[in-house]
mmCIF file of C-alpha atoms and ligand atoms in Angstrom:
data_model
loop_
_atom_site.group_PDB
_atom_site.id
_atom_site.type_symbol
_atom_site.label_atom_id
_atom_site.label_comp_id
_atom_site.label_asym_id
_atom_site.label_seq_id
_atom_site.Cartn_x
_atom_site.Cartn_y
_atom_site.Cartn_z
ATOM 1 C CA MET W 727 -40.688 201.171 -25.554
ATOM 2 C CA GLU W 728 -37.957 199.651 -26.566
ATOM 3 C CA GLN W 729 -34.364 202.590 -26.180
ATOM 4 C CA THR W 730 -31.730 201.641 -29.108
ATOM 5 C CA TRP W 731 -29.066 203.659 -30.826
ATOM 6 C CA ARG W 732 -27.171 203.472 -34.377
ATOM 7 C CA TRP W 733 -23.976 202.544 -34.673
ATOM 8 C CA PHE W 734 -22.360 202.396 -37.402
ATOM 9 C CA GLY W 735 -19.834 199.491 -36.524
ATOM 10 C CA PRO W 736 -16.393 199.513 -35.309
ATOM 11 C CA ASP W 737 -15.018 202.177 -37.632
ATOM 12 C CA ASP W 738 -18.018 204.357 -35.974
ATOM 13 C CA TYR W 739 -16.170 207.454 -34.082
ATOM 14 C CA VAL W 740 -19.432 206.351 -31.029
ATOM 15 C CA LYS W 741 -17.965 203.644 -28.780
ATOM 16 C CA LEU W 742 -21.044 201.276 -27.911
ATOM 17 C CA ALA W 743 -19.224 201.559 -23.992
ATOM 18 C CA HIS W 744 -20.866 205.490 -25.234
ATOM 19 C CA ILE W 745 -24.295 204.055 -25.719
ATOM 20 C CA ARG W 746 -24.361 201.869 -22.785
ATOM 21 C CA GLN W 747 -23.678 205.741 -21.122
ATOM 22 C CA ALA W 748 -26.709 206.357 -22.722
ATOM 23 C CA GLY W 749 -28.653 204.340 -21.421
ATOM 24 C CA ALA W 750 -29.729 202.404 -24.158
ATOM 25 C CA SER W 751 -29.691 198.786 -24.257
ATOM 26 C CA GLY W 752 -31.184 198.216 -27.979
ATOM 27 C CA VAL W 753 -28.109 198.472 -31.059
ATOM 28 C CA VAL W 754 -29.081 199.444 -34.655
ATOM 29 C CA THR W 755 -27.460 198.589 -37.546
ATOM 30 C CA ALA W 756 -25.823 197.274 -40.646
ATOM 31 C CA LEU W 757 -23.218 195.721 -42.382
ATOM 32 C CA HIS W 758 -22.229 198.662 -44.312
ATOM 33 C CA HIS W 759 -19.462 197.153 -45.706
ATOM 34 C CA ILE W 760 -21.391 195.004 -47.809
ATOM 35 C CA PRO W 761 -22.472 196.040 -50.887
ATOM 36 C CA TYR W 762 -26.356 196.360 -52.712
ATOM 37 C CA GLY W 763 -27.856 193.730 -53.142
ATOM 38 C CA VAL W 764 -25.245 191.508 -51.760
ATOM 39 C CA VAL W 765 -26.710 188.615 -49.252
ATOM 40 C CA TRP W 766 -25.650 189.029 -45.585
ATOM 41 C CA SER W 767 -24.251 186.722 -44.968
ATOM 42 C CA VAL W 768 -24.675 184.513 -41.957
ATOM 43 C CA GLU W 769 -20.688 184.185 -40.742
ATOM 44 C CA GLU W 770 -21.169 188.165 -40.905
ATOM 45 C CA ILE W 771 -24.252 188.986 -38.664
ATOM 46 C CA GLU W 772 -23.126 186.540 -36.127
ATOM 47 C CA LYS W 773 -19.322 188.466 -36.139
ATOM 48 C CA ARG W 774 -21.581 191.160 -35.443
ATOM 49 C CA LYS W 775 -23.986 190.465 -33.173
ATOM 50 C CA ALA W 776 -20.854 189.271 -31.208
ATOM 51 C CA GLU W 777 -19.091 192.967 -31.845
ATOM 52 C CA ILE W 778 -22.398 193.792 -29.972
ATOM 53 C CA ALA W 779 -22.135 191.331 -27.616
ATOM 54 C CA ALA W 780 -18.602 190.835 -26.658
ATOM 55 C CA ASP W 781 -18.808 192.618 -23.240
ATOM 56 C CA PRO W 782 -21.140 191.316 -21.637
ATOM 57 C CA SER W 783 -20.960 194.413 -18.661
ATOM 58 C CA LEU W 784 -22.809 196.194 -21.321
ATOM 59 C CA GLY W 785 -25.789 194.622 -21.603
ATOM 60 C CA LEU W 786 -26.483 195.541 -25.528
ATOM 61 C CA HIS W 787 -27.653 193.151 -28.477
ATOM 62 C CA TRP W 788 -28.592 193.862 -31.180
ATOM 63 C CA SER W 789 -32.601 194.776 -32.282
ATOM 64 C CA VAL W 790 -33.021 196.805 -35.761
ATOM 65 C CA VAL W 791 -30.783 195.653 -39.096
ATOM 66 C CA GLU W 792 -30.606 199.834 -40.675
ATOM 67 C CA SER W 793 -31.238 199.535 -43.164
ATOM 68 C CA LEU W 794 -30.704 196.101 -45.766
ATOM 69 C CA PRO W 795 -30.547 198.854 -48.598
ATOM 70 C CA VAL W 796 -32.432 198.216 -51.752
ATOM 71 C CA ALA W 797 -30.326 197.543 -54.852
ATOM 72 C CA GLU W 798 -30.706 200.329 -57.213
ATOM 73 C CA ALA W 799 -32.424 197.631 -60.645
ATOM 74 C CA ILE W 800 -35.102 196.921 -57.980
ATOM 75 C CA LYS W 801 -36.502 201.154 -58.072
ATOM 76 C CA LEU W 802 -35.244 200.967 -61.700
ATOM 77 C CA GLY W 803 -37.489 198.309 -62.120
ATOM 78 C CA GLU W 804 -34.387 196.522 -64.863
ATOM 79 C CA GLY W 805 -33.474 193.725 -65.899
ATOM 80 C CA ASP W 806 -34.035 190.112 -64.616
ATOM 81 C CA LEU W 807 -34.837 191.142 -61.085
ATOM 82 C CA GLU W 808 -34.777 187.492 -59.774
ATOM 83 C CA PRO W 809 -31.559 187.140 -58.337
ATOM 84 C CA LEU W 810 -31.918 189.973 -56.540
ATOM 85 C CA TYR W 811 -35.258 189.355 -55.122
ATOM 86 C CA GLU W 812 -33.645 185.825 -54.412
ATOM 87 C CA ASN W 813 -31.139 187.870 -52.414
ATOM 88 C CA TYR W 814 -32.996 190.188 -49.805
ATOM 89 C CA ARG W 815 -35.220 187.443 -49.394
ATOM 90 C CA GLN W 816 -31.714 185.015 -47.868
ATOM 91 C CA SER W 817 -30.548 187.746 -46.297
ATOM 92 C CA ILE W 818 -34.010 188.204 -44.573
ATOM 93 C CA ARG W 819 -34.082 184.187 -43.412
ATOM 94 C CA ASN W 820 -30.103 185.196 -42.102
ATOM 95 C CA LEU W 821 -30.977 187.477 -40.008
ATOM 96 C CA ALA W 822 -34.426 186.260 -38.445
ATOM 97 C CA ALA W 823 -31.866 182.708 -38.542
ATOM 98 C CA CYS W 824 -29.892 184.953 -36.357
ATOM 99 C CA GLY W 825 -32.346 186.108 -34.297
ATOM 100 C CA ILE W 826 -32.673 189.592 -35.852
ATOM 101 C CA LYS W 827 -36.433 190.154 -36.070
ATOM 102 C CA THR W 828 -36.563 194.037 -37.469
ATOM 103 C CA ILE W 829 -35.106 194.935 -40.743
ATOM 104 C CA CYS W 830 -35.644 198.781 -41.295
ATOM 105 C CA TYR W 831 -35.183 199.588 -45.472
ATOM 106 C CA ASN W 832 -36.322 202.572 -47.634
ATOM 107 C CA PHE W 833 -36.979 202.894 -51.263
ATOM 108 C CA MET W 834 -35.864 206.042 -52.256
ATOM 109 C CA PRO W 835 -34.791 206.425 -55.581
ATOM 110 C CA VAL W 836 -30.474 207.670 -55.370
ATOM 111 C CA LEU W 837 -31.151 209.447 -52.494
ATOM 112 C CA ASP W 838 -31.675 208.696 -48.565
ATOM 113 C CA TRP W 839 -31.382 212.095 -46.568
ATOM 114 C CA THR W 840 -31.222 215.401 -48.289
ATOM 115 C CA ARG W 841 -29.523 218.536 -45.867
ATOM 116 C CA THR W 842 -27.196 221.058 -47.502
ATOM 117 C CA ASP W 843 -25.959 222.382 -44.263
ATOM 118 C CA LEU W 844 -24.771 220.304 -41.731
ATOM 119 C CA THR W 845 -22.678 222.639 -39.419
ATOM 120 C CA ALA W 846 -25.644 225.495 -38.566
ATOM 121 C CA GLU W 847 -24.851 227.262 -36.002
ATOM 122 C CA MET W 848 -27.184 227.399 -33.100
ATOM 123 C CA PRO W 849 -27.725 229.724 -29.963
ATOM 124 C CA GLY W 850 -24.053 228.552 -28.344
ATOM 125 C CA GLY W 851 -22.735 227.560 -30.789
ATOM 126 C CA GLY W 852 -24.358 223.692 -30.555
ATOM 127 C CA ARG W 853 -24.937 222.609 -34.789
ATOM 128 C CA THR W 854 -27.698 221.553 -36.125
ATOM 129 C CA LEU W 855 -28.854 219.584 -40.231
ATOM 130 C CA ARG W 856 -30.586 221.912 -41.953
ATOM 131 C CA PHE W 857 -32.466 221.966 -45.405
ATOM 132 C CA ASN W 858 -31.879 225.536 -47.377
ATOM 133 C CA ALA W 859 -34.778 225.269 -50.148
ATOM 134 C CA ASP W 860 -32.057 228.065 -51.151
ATOM 135 C CA GLN W 861 -29.431 226.362 -51.808
ATOM 136 C CA TYR W 862 -30.989 222.924 -52.676
ATOM 137 C CA ALA W 863 -32.049 225.191 -55.768
ATOM 138 C CA ALA W 864 -28.886 226.518 -56.271
ATOM 139 C CA PHE W 865 -27.135 222.649 -57.212
ATOM 140 C CA ASP W 866 -30.618 221.524 -58.678
ATOM 141 C CA VAL W 867 -30.918 224.607 -60.838
ATOM 142 C CA TYR W 868 -26.852 226.009 -61.741
ATOM 143 C CA MET W 869 -23.964 222.843 -60.637
ATOM 144 C CA LEU W 870 -26.390 219.854 -62.015
ATOM 145 C CA GLU W 871 -27.951 221.941 -65.191
ATOM 146 C CA ARG W 872 -31.208 219.780 -64.643
ATOM 147 C CA GLU W 873 -33.236 220.175 -67.423
ATOM 148 C CA GLY W 874 -36.853 221.350 -66.441
ATOM 149 C CA ALA W 875 -35.430 222.380 -62.919
ATOM 150 C CA GLU W 876 -35.829 225.776 -62.948
ATOM 151 C CA ALA W 877 -39.690 225.313 -63.373
ATOM 152 C CA GLU W 878 -39.746 223.381 -59.956
ATOM 153 C CA HIS W 879 -39.183 226.185 -57.585
ATOM 154 C CA ASP W 880 -40.057 229.389 -56.256
ATOM 155 C CA PRO W 881 -39.295 232.519 -57.932
ATOM 156 C CA GLU W 882 -38.699 234.244 -55.399
ATOM 157 C CA VAL W 883 -35.726 230.947 -53.923
ATOM 158 C CA LEU W 884 -34.597 231.416 -57.310
ATOM 159 C CA ALA W 885 -33.253 234.802 -57.322
ATOM 160 C CA ARG W 886 -31.169 234.095 -54.164
ATOM 161 C CA ALA W 887 -30.826 230.860 -55.564
ATOM 162 C CA LYS W 888 -28.747 232.886 -57.823
ATOM 163 C CA ALA W 889 -27.607 234.936 -55.686
ATOM 164 C CA TRP W 890 -25.138 232.060 -53.153
ATOM 165 C CA PHE W 891 -24.276 230.329 -57.128
ATOM 166 C CA ASP W 892 -22.520 234.011 -58.397
ATOM 167 C CA LYS W 893 -21.205 234.358 -55.268
ATOM 168 C CA ALA W 894 -19.551 230.473 -54.096
ATOM 169 C CA SER W 895 -16.348 229.613 -54.231
ATOM 170 C CA GLU W 896 -15.396 225.839 -56.118
ATOM 171 C CA ASP W 897 -15.484 225.274 -51.922
ATOM 172 C CA ASP W 898 -18.235 225.851 -51.168
ATOM 173 C CA LYS W 899 -19.905 224.524 -54.320
ATOM 174 C CA ALA W 900 -17.945 221.107 -52.962
ATOM 175 C CA HIS W 901 -19.048 222.100 -49.680
ATOM 176 C CA LEU W 902 -22.423 221.816 -51.152
ATOM 177 C CA LEU W 903 -22.424 218.937 -52.844
ATOM 178 C CA ALA W 904 -20.756 216.744 -50.460
ATOM 179 C CA ASN W 905 -23.448 217.923 -48.069
ATOM 180 C CA ILE W 906 -25.601 216.434 -50.401
ATOM 181 C CA MET W 907 -24.116 213.030 -50.481
ATOM 182 C CA SER W 908 -23.901 212.720 -47.157
ATOM 183 C CA GLY W 909 -26.811 210.745 -46.439
ATOM 184 C CA LEU W 910 -25.478 207.470 -47.848
ATOM 185 C CA PRO W 911 -23.432 206.711 -44.618
ATOM 186 C CA GLY W 912 -21.067 204.480 -46.175
ATOM 187 C CA ALA W 913 -23.026 203.354 -48.670
ATOM 188 C CA PHE W 914 -21.028 202.824 -52.222
ATOM 189 C CA ASP W 915 -22.718 204.901 -54.812
ATOM 190 C CA ARG W 916 -21.090 208.428 -53.573
ATOM 191 C CA TYR W 917 -21.959 210.367 -57.054
ATOM 192 C CA ASP W 918 -19.747 213.458 -58.508
ATOM 193 C CA VAL W 919 -21.956 216.325 -60.857
ATOM 194 C CA PRO W 920 -21.263 213.919 -63.739
ATOM 195 C CA GLY W 921 -21.463 210.687 -61.237
ATOM 196 C CA LEU W 922 -25.223 211.925 -60.392
ATOM 197 C CA ARG W 923 -26.436 213.164 -63.818
ATOM 198 C CA ALA W 924 -25.456 209.558 -65.190
ATOM 199 C CA ILE W 925 -27.589 207.861 -61.950
ATOM 200 C CA LEU W 926 -30.617 210.253 -62.976
ATOM 201 C CA ALA W 927 -31.011 209.921 -66.235
ATOM 202 C CA ARG W 928 -31.250 206.476 -65.415
ATOM 203 C CA PHE W 929 -34.347 207.094 -63.408
ATOM 204 C CA LYS W 930 -35.827 209.637 -66.864
ATOM 205 C CA GLY W 931 -39.167 207.144 -67.087
ATOM 206 C CA ILE W 932 -39.220 206.582 -63.238
ATOM 207 C CA ASP W 933 -42.514 208.235 -62.408
ATOM 208 C CA ARG W 934 -44.496 207.580 -59.491
ATOM 209 C CA ASP W 935 -46.371 205.008 -60.492
ATOM 210 C CA ARG W 936 -44.120 202.912 -62.425
ATOM 211 C CA LEU W 937 -41.681 203.683 -58.861
ATOM 212 C CA ARG W 938 -44.976 202.217 -57.089
ATOM 213 C CA GLU W 939 -45.176 199.867 -59.465
ATOM 214 C CA ASN W 940 -41.406 198.451 -58.707
ATOM 215 C CA TYR W 941 -42.228 198.589 -54.733
ATOM 216 C CA VAL W 942 -45.452 196.492 -55.026
ATOM 217 C CA LYS W 943 -43.188 194.012 -57.411
ATOM 218 C CA PHE W 944 -40.321 193.841 -54.606
ATOM 219 C CA LEU W 945 -42.569 193.963 -51.642
ATOM 220 C CA LYS W 946 -44.966 191.398 -53.280
ATOM 221 C CA ALA W 947 -41.674 189.063 -53.623
ATOM 222 C CA VAL W 948 -39.951 189.476 -50.260
ATOM 223 C CA VAL W 949 -42.875 190.328 -47.465
ATOM 224 C CA PRO W 950 -43.968 186.104 -47.851
ATOM 225 C CA THR W 951 -40.673 185.270 -47.068
ATOM 226 C CA ALA W 952 -40.684 188.112 -43.924
ATOM 227 C CA GLU W 953 -43.461 186.242 -42.512
ATOM 228 C CA ASP W 954 -42.657 182.881 -42.853
ATOM 229 C CA CYS W 955 -39.541 183.794 -40.905
ATOM 230 C CA GLY W 956 -41.014 185.782 -38.807
ATOM 231 C CA VAL W 957 -39.915 189.209 -39.744
ATOM 232 C CA ARG W 958 -40.826 192.355 -39.188
ATOM 233 C CA LEU W 959 -39.897 194.625 -42.548
ATOM 234 C CA ALA W 960 -40.371 198.415 -42.342
ATOM 235 C CA VAL W 961 -40.071 201.225 -44.812
ATOM 236 C CA HIS W 962 -38.613 204.370 -44.172
ATOM 237 C CA PRO W 963 -40.059 207.354 -45.413
ATOM 238 C CA ASP W 964 -38.337 209.798 -47.285
ATOM 239 C CA ASP W 965 -36.133 212.787 -45.851
ATOM 240 C CA PRO W 966 -37.009 214.588 -46.869
ATOM 241 C CA PRO W 967 -40.726 213.945 -48.408
ATOM 242 C CA ARG W 968 -40.703 215.017 -51.543
ATOM 243 C CA PRO W 969 -39.722 214.892 -54.635
ATOM 244 C CA LEU W 970 -35.840 216.230 -55.631
ATOM 245 C CA PHE W 971 -33.931 216.586 -58.098
ATOM 246 C CA GLY W 972 -37.447 214.862 -60.520
ATOM 247 C CA LEU W 973 -36.453 211.378 -58.855
ATOM 248 C CA ALA W 974 -40.471 210.892 -58.115
ATOM 249 C CA ARG W 975 -41.053 209.655 -53.796
ATOM 250 C CA ILE W 976 -43.169 207.757 -52.593
ATOM 251 C CA VAL W 977 -42.910 206.665 -48.730
ATOM 252 C CA SER W 978 -44.432 210.509 -48.503
ATOM 253 C CA SER W 979 -47.332 210.897 -47.165
ATOM 254 C CA ALA W 980 -50.436 209.247 -45.531
ATOM 255 C CA GLU W 981 -52.007 208.609 -48.645
ATOM 256 C CA ASP W 982 -48.980 206.860 -49.372
ATOM 257 C CA LEU W 983 -47.883 204.818 -46.673
ATOM 258 C CA ALA W 984 -51.635 203.769 -46.513
ATOM 259 C CA PHE W 985 -50.836 202.432 -50.637
ATOM 260 C CA ILE W 986 -48.069 200.548 -49.476
ATOM 261 C CA LEU W 987 -49.534 199.051 -46.873
ATOM 262 C CA ASP W 988 -52.432 198.318 -48.425
ATOM 263 C CA ALA W 989 -50.544 196.485 -51.583
ATOM 264 C CA VAL W 990 -49.415 193.912 -49.248
ATOM 265 C CA PRO W 991 -52.009 193.823 -45.724
ATOM 266 C CA SER W 992 -49.455 191.263 -43.744
ATOM 267 C CA PRO W 993 -47.824 192.395 -40.572
ATOM 268 C CA ALA W 994 -44.706 192.403 -42.216
ATOM 269 C CA ASN W 995 -45.532 194.296 -44.169
ATOM 270 C CA GLY W 996 -44.688 197.521 -41.468
ATOM 271 C CA VAL W 997 -43.138 200.599 -41.304
ATOM 272 C CA THR W 998 -40.519 202.940 -39.592
ATOM 273 C CA LEU W 999 -42.137 205.824 -37.326
ATOM 274 C CA CYS W 1000 -39.469 208.255 -38.587
ATOM 275 C CA ALA W 1001 -41.012 212.318 -37.471
ATOM 276 C CA GLY W 1002 -38.698 214.243 -37.857
ATOM 277 C CA SER W 1003 -38.757 212.995 -41.966
ATOM 278 C CA LEU W 1004 -42.525 212.976 -41.699
ATOM 279 C CA GLY W 1005 -42.726 215.988 -40.074
ATOM 280 C CA ALA W 1006 -40.602 217.775 -42.873
ATOM 281 C CA GLY W 1007 -43.258 217.951 -44.967
ATOM 282 C CA LYS W 1008 -47.142 218.625 -44.740
ATOM 283 C CA ASN W 1009 -47.584 215.400 -42.112
ATOM 284 C CA ASP W 1010 -50.086 215.563 -39.626
ATOM 285 C CA VAL W 1011 -47.382 213.195 -37.882
ATOM 286 C CA VAL W 1012 -49.659 211.808 -34.492
ATOM 287 C CA ALA W 1013 -52.587 211.552 -36.395
ATOM 288 C CA ILE W 1014 -50.093 209.311 -39.196
ATOM 289 C CA ALA W 1015 -49.174 207.673 -36.142
ATOM 290 C CA ASP W 1016 -52.359 206.870 -35.055
ATOM 291 C CA ARG W 1017 -53.670 205.520 -37.896
ATOM 292 C CA PHE W 1018 -51.219 203.253 -38.655
ATOM 293 C CA SER W 1019 -49.771 201.861 -35.222
ATOM 294 C CA ASP W 1020 -50.587 198.761 -35.906
ATOM 295 C CA ARG W 1021 -47.811 198.425 -38.573
ATOM 296 C CA ILE W 1022 -45.420 200.541 -37.010
ATOM 297 C CA HIS W 1023 -42.576 197.916 -36.357
ATOM 298 C CA PHE W 1024 -39.801 200.808 -35.205
ATOM 299 C CA VAL W 1025 -39.669 204.149 -34.289
ATOM 300 C CA HIS W 1026 -37.384 207.046 -34.939
ATOM 301 C CA LEU W 1027 -38.064 210.207 -32.529
ATOM 302 C CA ARG W 1028 -36.774 213.968 -33.293
ATOM 303 C CA ASN W 1029 -38.479 217.195 -34.557
ATOM 304 C CA VAL W 1030 -37.647 219.585 -37.248
ATOM 305 C CA LYS W 1031 -38.771 223.278 -37.712
ATOM 306 C CA LYS W 1032 -39.859 223.855 -41.000
ATOM 307 C CA GLU W 1033 -40.139 228.064 -42.930
ATOM 308 C CA PRO W 1034 -42.114 229.020 -45.499
ATOM 309 C CA ASP W 1035 -39.886 229.028 -48.677
ATOM 310 C CA GLY W 1036 -39.543 224.920 -48.045
ATOM 311 C CA SER W 1037 -36.678 225.433 -45.733
ATOM 312 C CA PHE W 1038 -36.448 223.447 -42.098
ATOM 313 C CA GLY W 1039 -33.978 222.823 -39.892
ATOM 314 C CA GLU W 1040 -33.723 220.015 -37.168
ATOM 315 C CA ALA W 1041 -34.693 221.648 -33.653
ATOM 316 C CA GLU W 1042 -34.645 219.910 -29.757
ATOM 317 C CA HIS W 1043 -36.989 216.536 -29.346
ATOM 318 C CA LEU W 1044 -39.057 217.891 -28.034
ATOM 319 C CA GLU W 1045 -39.930 221.037 -29.816
ATOM 320 C CA GLY W 1046 -40.528 221.866 -33.479
ATOM 321 C CA ASP W 1047 -43.348 221.219 -35.151
ATOM 322 C CA THR W 1048 -44.627 217.820 -33.340
ATOM 323 C CA ASP W 1049 -46.142 217.359 -30.240
ATOM 324 C CA MET W 1050 -43.497 215.285 -28.906
ATOM 325 C CA VAL W 1051 -45.506 214.080 -25.882
ATOM 326 C CA LYS W 1052 -48.577 213.768 -27.953
ATOM 327 C CA LEU W 1053 -46.012 211.316 -30.210
ATOM 328 C CA VAL W 1054 -45.193 209.057 -27.258
ATOM 329 C CA THR W 1055 -48.731 209.081 -25.639
ATOM 330 C CA VAL W 1056 -49.827 207.497 -29.195
ATOM 331 C CA LEU W 1057 -47.161 205.007 -29.557
ATOM 332 C CA LEU W 1058 -47.412 203.954 -25.523
ATOM 333 C CA LYS W 1059 -51.094 202.945 -25.856
ATOM 334 C CA GLU W 1060 -50.556 200.650 -29.716
ATOM 335 C CA GLN W 1061 -48.147 199.452 -26.636
ATOM 336 C CA LYS W 1062 -50.091 198.860 -24.339
ATOM 337 C CA ARG W 1063 -52.871 197.397 -26.948
ATOM 338 C CA ARG W 1064 -49.392 194.973 -27.976
ATOM 339 C CA ARG W 1065 -49.156 193.458 -24.298
ATOM 340 C CA ASP W 1066 -53.040 193.462 -24.205
ATOM 341 C CA ALA W 1067 -53.039 191.127 -27.379
ATOM 342 C CA GLY W 1068 -50.680 188.488 -25.929
ATOM 343 C CA GLU W 1069 -47.386 189.736 -28.196
ATOM 344 C CA ALA W 1070 -44.692 188.445 -27.004
ATOM 345 C CA GLU W 1071 -42.453 191.346 -28.401
ATOM 346 C CA TRP W 1072 -45.231 193.857 -27.595
ATOM 347 C CA ARG W 1073 -41.882 196.989 -27.003
ATOM 348 C CA ILE W 1074 -41.703 198.683 -30.329
ATOM 349 C CA PRO W 1075 -38.182 200.086 -30.056
ATOM 350 C CA PHE W 1076 -36.625 203.303 -30.593
ATOM 351 C CA ARG W 1077 -34.311 205.441 -31.229
ATOM 352 C CA PRO W 1078 -33.855 208.886 -30.945
ATOM 353 C CA ASP W 1079 -32.371 209.929 -34.513
ATOM 354 C CA HIS W 1080 -30.124 212.773 -35.090
ATOM 355 C CA GLY W 1081 -29.037 215.234 -32.143
ATOM 356 C CA PHE W 1082 -27.342 218.048 -32.187
ATOM 357 C CA GLU W 1083 -23.310 218.846 -32.491
ATOM 358 C CA LEU W 1084 -23.235 220.199 -29.166
ATOM 359 C CA LEU W 1085 -19.817 220.122 -26.339
ATOM 360 C CA GLY W 1086 -16.773 217.625 -27.164
ATOM 361 C CA ASP W 1087 -18.700 216.186 -30.224
ATOM 362 C CA ILE W 1088 -17.799 219.267 -32.487
ATOM 363 C CA GLY W 1089 -15.744 218.591 -34.611
ATOM 364 C CA ALA W 1090 -16.010 215.246 -34.143
ATOM 365 C CA PRO W 1091 -15.743 212.591 -36.606
ATOM 366 C CA ALA W 1092 -19.219 210.852 -36.029
ATOM 367 C CA HIS W 1093 -21.194 210.337 -38.873
ATOM 368 C CA PRO W 1094 -23.367 213.924 -39.663
ATOM 369 C CA GLY W 1095 -26.157 213.404 -37.371
ATOM 370 C CA TYR W 1096 -25.631 210.629 -34.982
ATOM 371 C CA SER W 1097 -23.529 212.580 -32.529
ATOM 372 C CA ILE W 1098 -22.761 211.385 -28.411
ATOM 373 C CA VAL W 1099 -23.386 214.657 -26.580
ATOM 374 C CA GLY W 1100 -26.133 215.501 -28.960
ATOM 375 C CA ARG W 1101 -28.313 212.513 -28.950
ATOM 376 C CA LEU W 1102 -27.982 211.317 -25.379
ATOM 377 C CA LYS W 1103 -29.256 214.188 -24.398
ATOM 378 C CA GLY W 1104 -32.188 214.149 -27.298
ATOM 379 C CA LEU W 1105 -32.723 209.523 -25.558
ATOM 380 C CA ALA W 1106 -32.894 211.247 -22.007
ATOM 381 C CA GLU W 1107 -35.253 213.785 -22.628
ATOM 382 C CA ILE W 1108 -37.473 210.859 -24.942
ATOM 383 C CA ARG W 1109 -37.240 208.854 -21.786
ATOM 384 C CA GLY W 1110 -38.377 210.967 -19.816
ATOM 385 C CA VAL W 1111 -40.946 212.348 -21.673
ATOM 386 C CA MET W 1112 -41.265 208.284 -22.374
ATOM 387 C CA THR W 1113 -41.412 208.157 -17.991
ATOM 388 C CA ALA W 1114 -43.725 210.852 -17.428
ATOM 389 C CA VAL W 1115 -46.750 209.835 -19.373
ATOM 390 C CA SER W 1116 -46.459 206.515 -18.668
ATOM 391 C CA GLU W 1117 -46.532 207.490 -14.647
ATOM 392 C CA ILE W 1118 -49.422 209.708 -15.350
ATOM 393 C CA SER W 1119 -51.589 207.440 -17.680
ATOM 394 C CA GLY W 1120 -50.683 204.221 -16.335
ATOM 395 C CA LEU W 1121 -48.777 202.704 -19.927
ATOM 396 C CA PRO W 1122 -46.578 200.628 -19.406
ATOM 397 C CA VAL W 1123 -43.868 202.049 -20.663
HETATM 398 C C1 DNO H 1397 -31.714 209.438 -41.447
HETATM 399 C C2 DNO H 1397 -31.746 208.164 -41.704
HETATM 400 C C3 DNO H 1397 -31.930 207.282 -42.731
HETATM 401 C C4 DNO H 1397 -31.280 205.889 -42.701
HETATM 402 C C5 DNO H 1397 -32.490 205.193 -44.027
HETATM 403 C C6 DNO H 1397 -33.758 203.850 -43.755
HETATM 404 O O1 DNO H 1397 -30.228 209.625 -40.271
HETATM 405 O O2 DNO H 1397 -32.967 208.340 -40.309
HETATM 406 O O3 DNO H 1397 -30.587 207.392 -43.185
HETATM 407 O O4 DNO H 1397 -30.997 205.097 -42.073
HETATM 408 O O5 DNO H 1397 -33.454 206.169 -44.897
HETATM 409 O O6 DNO H 1397 -33.340 203.003 -45.105
#
């Protein structure tokens, strides 16, 4: 598998040299400064490519786009969407013209990945990301005051949420809001509570079926272009894979993935297998990887430990609820299948997804989850698994 690393661009605290030191060769990045819905021009794409390749001794290249964002209007199915579809298609064509052929995106309305705690302490002082069911409920019911929210939370969770809220200072509440909003790195739309209420109101009628309809329309509008240009689109699963704040989420389970992949049955319509996102729900991640293996174009490897009340914490890459050795084995088998079938680009790009804050990471201004040492540790561990599985089984790395 190709070892890649997410980089948020020249302003990222993590530098390209660090990626080389971690041992990755592929860069995963996006043009975060371009507003959602606007075309990524060839000039802007080439500029980023040149930044990545500026120091040839690093041996880096732009491997995967993460993400080419889908405008909210498309998810809402609002107005004349043809210009937005065309802009997306043009960005696909421009990326392909620049030789970038794997594009990750998501179809989560309003919020991308969501956590309540970005600095949960681990023994020894490392820090990780957590989703606490009670703080999520406190935000939903007592801060957002979302109509009908109470009924959607377990009574015990709700009681703890109330206790948290009653004790919380204004700072605690502001901190929780900031944590919940942190899943939108470089995004243009950050919401405060009134802003979030307003956008949630716009999504009111968009239930699961409507969102699926809007998604299929989008796929039908863009997948043929991707296919023509040799581009692989790879939808990222919902994180966590459950509805949030009354918003439907439709990329959460094996059933959802089957629906999406069958709706437009083209190899260009594929998946980012995010082990941590799928693993935070009632999913068997290894079985999902096996079932949809030929449509997996990009992989995020990380692990979570789930708790009975719906909370979860991000775990060491090889610990947590998903068996990483089994998962890597499934992926290496798929690579072999591709190689044997004569596919030129048979190596699947993967990146260590998130990492703890460890050692010099602590307090450094990296994007939440995108530390240096923590990710380096995750990548090194996964590289070890890959190498060992390959040695033992004869599958190509
Ligand atoms: C979180 C990431 C996601 C991902 C997008 C892809 O760390 O995995 O934010 O980049 O959902 O569109």
